[in-house]
Amino acid sequence: MDKCETYTVGYTEVAVRYMMRRHAAQDAAFLLPYLKPGMNLLDCGCGPGTITVGLAEAVAPGSAVGVDLNAGQVEIASKMVHDRGMKNLRFEAASVYQLPFPDHSFEAVFSHALFEHLGEPQAALQEIRRVLRPGGIVGLSSPDWSGNLIAPRDPEVERAIEIFKAIQQRNGGNPYVGRELGRLLEEAGFSRIKLSAVYDCYEDVPLVAELLAQQIEEGVGKQIVSSPGLGRAEVAGLCRSLREWANRPGMLFAQTFVDAVGYADK
């Protein structure tokens, strides 16, 4: 993301734990069948690199690069690669709007949970297309918050989630970008586009609830969210309800992710 935009999830200890649960076998499963040994791959918005590691293994002996705007995430990812002794993977701090690579550098580009935070997704896709070789493939995965499954239903929890979505929108993001990935790829000149959708069923519901609650509290503290009748006391009550709901037995929090692939054929 560009410096003018905000990563709504943040980089707290809870946020990093949330990101570290991601792995290629689950979160890049839609792209793995297209990857071949020897490919050069780029992961945009790689975070702590837990998905990128699996992608690098899939293209070995080819190489993989992960980029993230946050230097702290790059540091975490680089340490992990060093500890594992991986030679075909490296990480760099960079914006998806200004990738530090020559034209046609990669045969595959991947991005997970990034486009919902971008104010200019078309500019990002044009930059991704620039670094892709002719015939190269792009794989994108982003949530669509309209498809959440919350059980049992709780009006306070649902209200808290609506506030989180409002914060993301006021940060310049789009919590419903998943459904738009196909259109965005087509407008960027990609072809042979294929879409699918999956649910991410969170095993650690309290972790996700804490992540949302923290960002709601921070957003309200910064006056990102303001509406009639929404004061600090109400926000505190909603976040308390969210945390209490998540710690009950038998909770379900499942989030829809839309996966999209396209080719730089034209």
Short mmCIF file of C-alpha atoms in Angstrom, two decimals:
data_model
loop_
_atom_site.label_atom_id
_atom_site.label_comp_id
_atom_site.label_asym_id
_atom_site.label_seq_id
_atom_site.Cartn_x
_atom_site.Cartn_y
_atom_site.Cartn_z
CA MET A 1 0.00 0.00 0.00
CA ASP A 2 1.04 3.54 -0.57
CA LYS A 3 1.99 5.65 2.41
CA CYS A 4 -1.17 7.73 1.99
CA GLU A 5 -3.30 4.67 2.73
CA THR A 6 -3.98 2.83 5.94
CA TYR A 7 -3.71 -0.87 6.66
CA THR A 8 -6.82 -1.11 8.82
CA VAL A 9 -5.83 -4.41 10.46
CA GLY A 10 -2.69 -2.76 11.82
CA TYR A 11 0.55 -4.31 13.05
CA THR A 12 -0.16 -5.02 16.71
CA GLU A 13 0.92 -8.29 18.30
CA VAL A 14 -2.63 -9.58 17.80
CA ALA A 15 -2.60 -8.53 14.14
CA VAL A 16 0.70 -10.30 13.49
CA ARG A 17 -0.60 -13.47 15.16
CA TYR A 18 -3.65 -13.25 12.91
CA MET A 19 -1.49 -12.94 9.79
CA MET A 20 0.89 -15.71 10.87
CA ARG A 21 -1.94 -18.26 10.73
CA ARG A 22 -2.01 -18.01 6.94
CA HIS A 23 -0.31 -20.64 4.75
CA ALA A 24 -0.11 -21.36 1.04
CA ALA A 25 -1.86 -24.74 1.29
CA GLN A 26 -5.03 -22.94 2.39
CA ASP A 27 -4.78 -19.31 1.37
CA ALA A 28 -3.10 -19.80 -2.01
CA ALA A 29 -4.68 -23.17 -2.85
CA PHE A 30 -6.42 -21.66 -5.88
CA LEU A 31 -3.07 -20.60 -7.42
CA LEU A 32 -0.86 -23.57 -6.53
CA PRO A 33 -2.06 -25.77 -9.47
CA TYR A 34 -0.83 -23.08 -11.89
CA LEU A 35 2.66 -22.85 -10.43
CA LYS A 36 5.54 -24.85 -11.89
CA PRO A 37 9.12 -25.50 -10.77
CA GLY A 38 11.48 -22.90 -12.16
CA MET A 39 9.02 -20.00 -12.17
CA ASN A 40 9.92 -16.58 -10.79
CA LEU A 41 7.17 -15.38 -8.43
CA LEU A 42 6.29 -12.14 -6.65
CA ASP A 43 4.07 -11.88 -3.55
CA CYS A 44 2.64 -8.37 -3.06
CA GLY A 45 1.64 -7.45 0.48
CA CYS A 46 3.36 -10.53 1.87
CA GLY A 47 3.10 -9.59 5.56
CA PRO A 48 5.16 -11.97 7.74
CA GLY A 49 5.74 -14.26 4.75
CA THR A 50 4.00 -17.44 5.90
CA ILE A 51 2.18 -17.79 2.56
CA THR A 52 5.21 -16.78 0.54
CA VAL A 53 7.25 -19.65 1.97
CA GLY A 54 4.85 -22.19 0.48
CA LEU A 55 4.82 -20.38 -2.85
CA ALA A 56 8.63 -20.39 -2.94
CA GLU A 57 8.61 -24.14 -2.30
CA ALA A 58 6.14 -24.62 -5.18
CA VAL A 59 8.33 -22.81 -7.73
CA ALA A 60 11.74 -24.10 -6.56
CA PRO A 61 14.35 -24.13 -8.03
CA GLY A 62 12.81 -20.89 -9.29
CA SER A 63 12.88 -17.83 -7.08
CA ALA A 64 10.29 -15.91 -5.08
CA VAL A 65 10.24 -12.37 -3.72
CA GLY A 66 7.84 -11.02 -1.12
CA VAL A 67 7.24 -7.28 -0.79
CA ASP A 68 5.41 -5.37 1.92
CA LEU A 69 5.22 -1.69 2.67
CA ASN A 70 5.82 -2.29 6.37
CA ALA A 71 9.51 -2.79 7.18
CA GLY A 72 8.63 -4.63 10.38
CA GLN A 73 6.81 -7.32 8.43
CA VAL A 74 9.76 -7.67 6.06
CA GLU A 75 12.06 -8.12 9.04
CA ILE A 76 9.87 -10.88 10.51
CA ALA A 77 9.65 -12.64 7.15
CA SER A 78 13.38 -12.36 6.45
CA LYS A 79 14.25 -13.86 9.83
CA MET A 80 11.94 -16.79 9.16
CA VAL A 81 13.60 -17.48 5.81
CA HIS A 82 17.06 -17.23 7.38
CA ASP A 83 16.10 -19.66 10.13
CA ARG A 84 14.76 -22.12 7.54
CA GLY A 85 17.81 -21.81 5.34
CA MET A 86 15.78 -21.09 2.20
CA LYS A 87 17.93 -19.87 -0.69
CA ASN A 88 15.28 -19.08 -3.32
CA LEU A 89 13.23 -16.57 -1.29
CA ARG A 90 13.88 -13.02 -0.18
CA PHE A 91 11.80 -10.10 1.10
CA GLU A 92 11.91 -6.37 0.40
CA ALA A 93 10.07 -3.29 1.63
CA ALA A 94 8.15 -1.83 -1.30
CA SER A 95 4.78 -0.44 -2.37
CA VAL A 96 2.57 -2.33 -4.81
CA TYR A 97 2.22 1.00 -6.63
CA GLN A 98 5.98 1.25 -7.21
CA LEU A 99 7.48 -2.21 -7.50
CA PRO A 100 11.30 -2.07 -7.63
CA PHE A 101 11.63 -4.54 -10.49
CA PRO A 102 12.17 -4.21 -14.26
CA ASP A 103 9.38 -4.90 -16.72
CA HIS A 104 8.54 -8.59 -17.29
CA SER A 105 10.48 -9.83 -14.25
CA PHE A 106 8.04 -12.51 -13.08
CA GLU A 107 5.98 -15.35 -14.45
CA ALA A 108 3.54 -15.27 -11.53
CA VAL A 109 2.32 -12.60 -9.11
CA PHE A 110 0.26 -13.32 -6.00
CA SER A 111 -1.51 -11.08 -3.54
CA HIS A 112 -3.60 -12.07 -0.52
CA ALA A 113 -5.72 -9.74 1.64
CA LEU A 114 -4.24 -6.59 0.12
CA PHE A 115 -6.71 -5.16 -2.38
CA GLU A 116 -9.40 -4.47 0.22
CA HIS A 117 -7.04 -1.84 1.66
CA LEU A 118 -6.14 -0.09 -1.61
CA GLY A 119 -7.60 3.22 -2.67
CA GLU A 120 -6.34 2.74 -6.25
CA PRO A 121 -6.63 -0.96 -7.12
CA GLN A 122 -6.36 -0.29 -10.86
CA ALA A 123 -3.03 1.47 -10.40
CA ALA A 124 -1.79 -1.52 -8.42
CA LEU A 125 -2.92 -3.95 -11.12
CA GLN A 126 -1.23 -1.93 -13.84
CA GLU A 127 2.01 -2.12 -11.87
CA ILE A 128 1.56 -5.86 -11.37
CA ARG A 129 0.94 -6.28 -15.09
CA ARG A 130 4.09 -4.31 -15.85
CA VAL A 131 6.32 -6.73 -13.95
CA LEU A 132 4.60 -9.83 -15.37
CA ARG A 133 6.03 -11.53 -18.43
CA PRO A 134 3.72 -12.00 -21.42
CA GLY A 135 1.56 -15.00 -20.63
CA GLY A 136 2.26 -14.65 -16.90
CA ILE A 137 -0.42 -15.32 -14.30
CA VAL A 138 -1.74 -13.22 -11.43
CA GLY A 139 -3.60 -14.65 -8.44
CA LEU A 140 -5.57 -12.38 -6.11
CA SER A 141 -7.50 -13.23 -2.95
CA SER A 142 -9.56 -10.72 -0.99
CA PRO A 143 -12.51 -10.96 1.38
CA ASP A 144 -16.05 -9.82 0.70
CA TRP A 145 -17.49 -8.84 4.04
CA SER A 146 -21.08 -9.27 2.83
CA GLY A 147 -20.66 -13.04 3.04
CA ASN A 148 -19.72 -13.50 6.69
CA LEU A 149 -21.26 -16.32 8.72
CA ILE A 150 -21.71 -15.49 12.39
CA ALA A 151 -23.29 -18.05 14.70
CA PRO A 152 -25.09 -17.75 16.92
CA ARG A 153 -26.25 -14.36 15.67
CA ASP A 154 -25.81 -11.45 18.03
CA PRO A 155 -26.98 -7.89 17.20
CA GLU A 156 -24.13 -6.34 19.20
CA VAL A 157 -21.53 -8.41 17.35
CA GLU A 158 -23.07 -7.58 14.00
CA ARG A 159 -23.05 -3.89 14.90
CA ALA A 160 -19.38 -4.08 15.87
CA ILE A 161 -18.54 -5.67 12.52
CA GLU A 162 -20.41 -2.90 10.70
CA ILE A 163 -18.31 -0.33 12.53
CA PHE A 164 -15.10 -2.13 11.54
CA LYS A 165 -16.20 -2.07 7.89
CA ALA A 166 -16.94 1.65 8.18
CA ILE A 167 -13.45 2.25 9.53
CA GLN A 168 -11.92 0.40 6.59
CA GLN A 169 -13.99 2.42 4.13
CA ARG A 170 -13.01 5.71 5.77
CA ASN A 171 -9.39 4.58 5.58
CA GLY A 172 -9.84 4.41 1.80
CA GLY A 173 -10.37 0.66 1.51
CA ASN A 174 -13.22 -1.48 0.23
CA PRO A 175 -14.53 -4.37 2.40
CA TYR A 176 -16.50 -5.66 -0.60
CA VAL A 177 -13.67 -5.70 -3.14
CA GLY A 178 -13.76 -9.51 -3.42
CA ARG A 179 -16.75 -9.42 -5.76
CA GLU A 180 -15.02 -6.80 -7.91
CA LEU A 181 -11.76 -8.66 -8.58
CA GLY A 182 -12.94 -10.09 -11.90
CA ARG A 183 -13.99 -6.69 -13.20
CA LEU A 184 -10.79 -5.08 -11.99
CA LEU A 185 -8.66 -7.70 -13.74
CA GLU A 186 -10.60 -7.31 -16.98
CA GLU A 187 -10.28 -3.53 -16.91
CA ALA A 188 -6.53 -3.90 -16.31
CA GLY A 189 -6.21 -5.94 -19.50
CA PHE A 190 -5.96 -9.43 -18.06
CA SER A 191 -7.64 -12.34 -19.84
CA ARG A 192 -8.71 -15.92 -19.15
CA ILE A 193 -10.06 -14.73 -15.80
CA LYS A 194 -11.39 -17.33 -13.39
CA LEU A 195 -13.17 -16.63 -10.10
CA SER A 196 -13.98 -18.81 -7.12
CA ALA A 197 -14.97 -18.27 -3.49
CA VAL A 198 -14.20 -20.05 -0.23
CA TYR A 199 -14.93 -19.60 3.45
CA ASP A 200 -12.13 -19.03 5.90
CA CYS A 201 -13.54 -20.62 9.06
CA TYR A 202 -11.53 -19.13 11.89
CA GLU A 203 -10.46 -21.75 14.40
CA ASP A 204 -9.39 -19.08 16.90
CA VAL A 205 -12.51 -16.94 17.07
CA PRO A 206 -11.31 -15.00 20.15
CA LEU A 207 -8.20 -13.92 18.21
CA VAL A 208 -10.28 -12.50 15.35
CA ALA A 209 -12.69 -10.84 17.77
CA GLU A 210 -9.81 -9.22 19.64
CA LEU A 211 -8.33 -7.96 16.38
CA LEU A 212 -11.63 -6.36 15.38
CA ALA A 213 -12.24 -4.93 18.84
CA GLN A 214 -8.80 -3.32 19.02
CA GLN A 215 -9.19 -1.66 15.64
CA ILE A 216 -12.67 -0.41 16.49
CA GLU A 217 -11.40 1.10 19.73
CA GLU A 218 -8.45 2.71 17.94
CA GLY A 219 -10.62 3.96 15.08
CA VAL A 220 -13.09 5.59 17.41
CA GLY A 221 -10.25 7.06 19.47
CA LYS A 222 -8.90 8.70 16.30
CA GLN A 223 -12.43 9.84 15.41
CA ILE A 224 -12.35 7.81 12.21
CA VAL A 225 -15.86 6.67 13.05
CA SER A 226 -18.42 9.30 13.94
CA SER A 227 -22.17 9.02 13.67
CA PRO A 228 -25.17 10.16 15.71
CA GLY A 229 -25.50 8.19 18.90
CA LEU A 230 -22.14 6.44 18.58
CA GLY A 231 -20.11 7.47 21.59
CA ARG A 232 -17.23 5.94 23.47
CA ALA A 233 -19.54 4.25 25.95
CA GLU A 234 -21.51 2.51 23.21
CA VAL A 235 -18.31 1.45 21.43
CA ALA A 236 -16.91 0.05 24.67
CA GLY A 237 -20.10 -1.95 25.16
CA LEU A 238 -20.04 -3.31 21.61
CA CYS A 239 -16.40 -4.38 21.91
CA ARG A 240 -17.09 -6.01 25.26
CA SER A 241 -20.00 -7.92 23.72
CA LEU A 242 -17.80 -8.98 20.80
CA ARG A 243 -15.11 -10.35 23.11
CA GLU A 244 -17.62 -12.11 25.36
CA TRP A 245 -19.41 -13.66 22.37
CA ALA A 246 -16.16 -15.00 20.92
CA ASN A 247 -15.21 -16.75 24.15
CA ARG A 248 -18.39 -18.78 24.40
CA PRO A 249 -18.26 -22.43 23.29
CA GLY A 250 -19.39 -23.36 19.81
CA MET A 251 -18.90 -20.00 18.09
CA LEU A 252 -18.65 -19.74 14.30
CA PHE A 253 -16.97 -16.88 12.46
CA ALA A 254 -16.46 -17.64 8.77
CA GLN A 255 -15.37 -15.04 6.22
CA THR A 256 -15.86 -15.21 2.47
CA PHE A 257 -12.75 -14.84 0.31
CA VAL A 258 -12.96 -14.41 -3.45
CA ASP A 259 -10.04 -15.88 -5.40
CA ALA A 260 -9.24 -14.69 -8.90
CA VAL A 261 -6.67 -15.64 -11.52
CA GLY A 262 -5.93 -13.94 -14.81
CA TYR A 263 -3.29 -13.92 -17.52
CA ALA A 264 -1.24 -11.09 -19.02
CA ASP A 265 -1.87 -12.28 -22.56
CA LYS A 266 -2.77 -9.08 -24.37
#
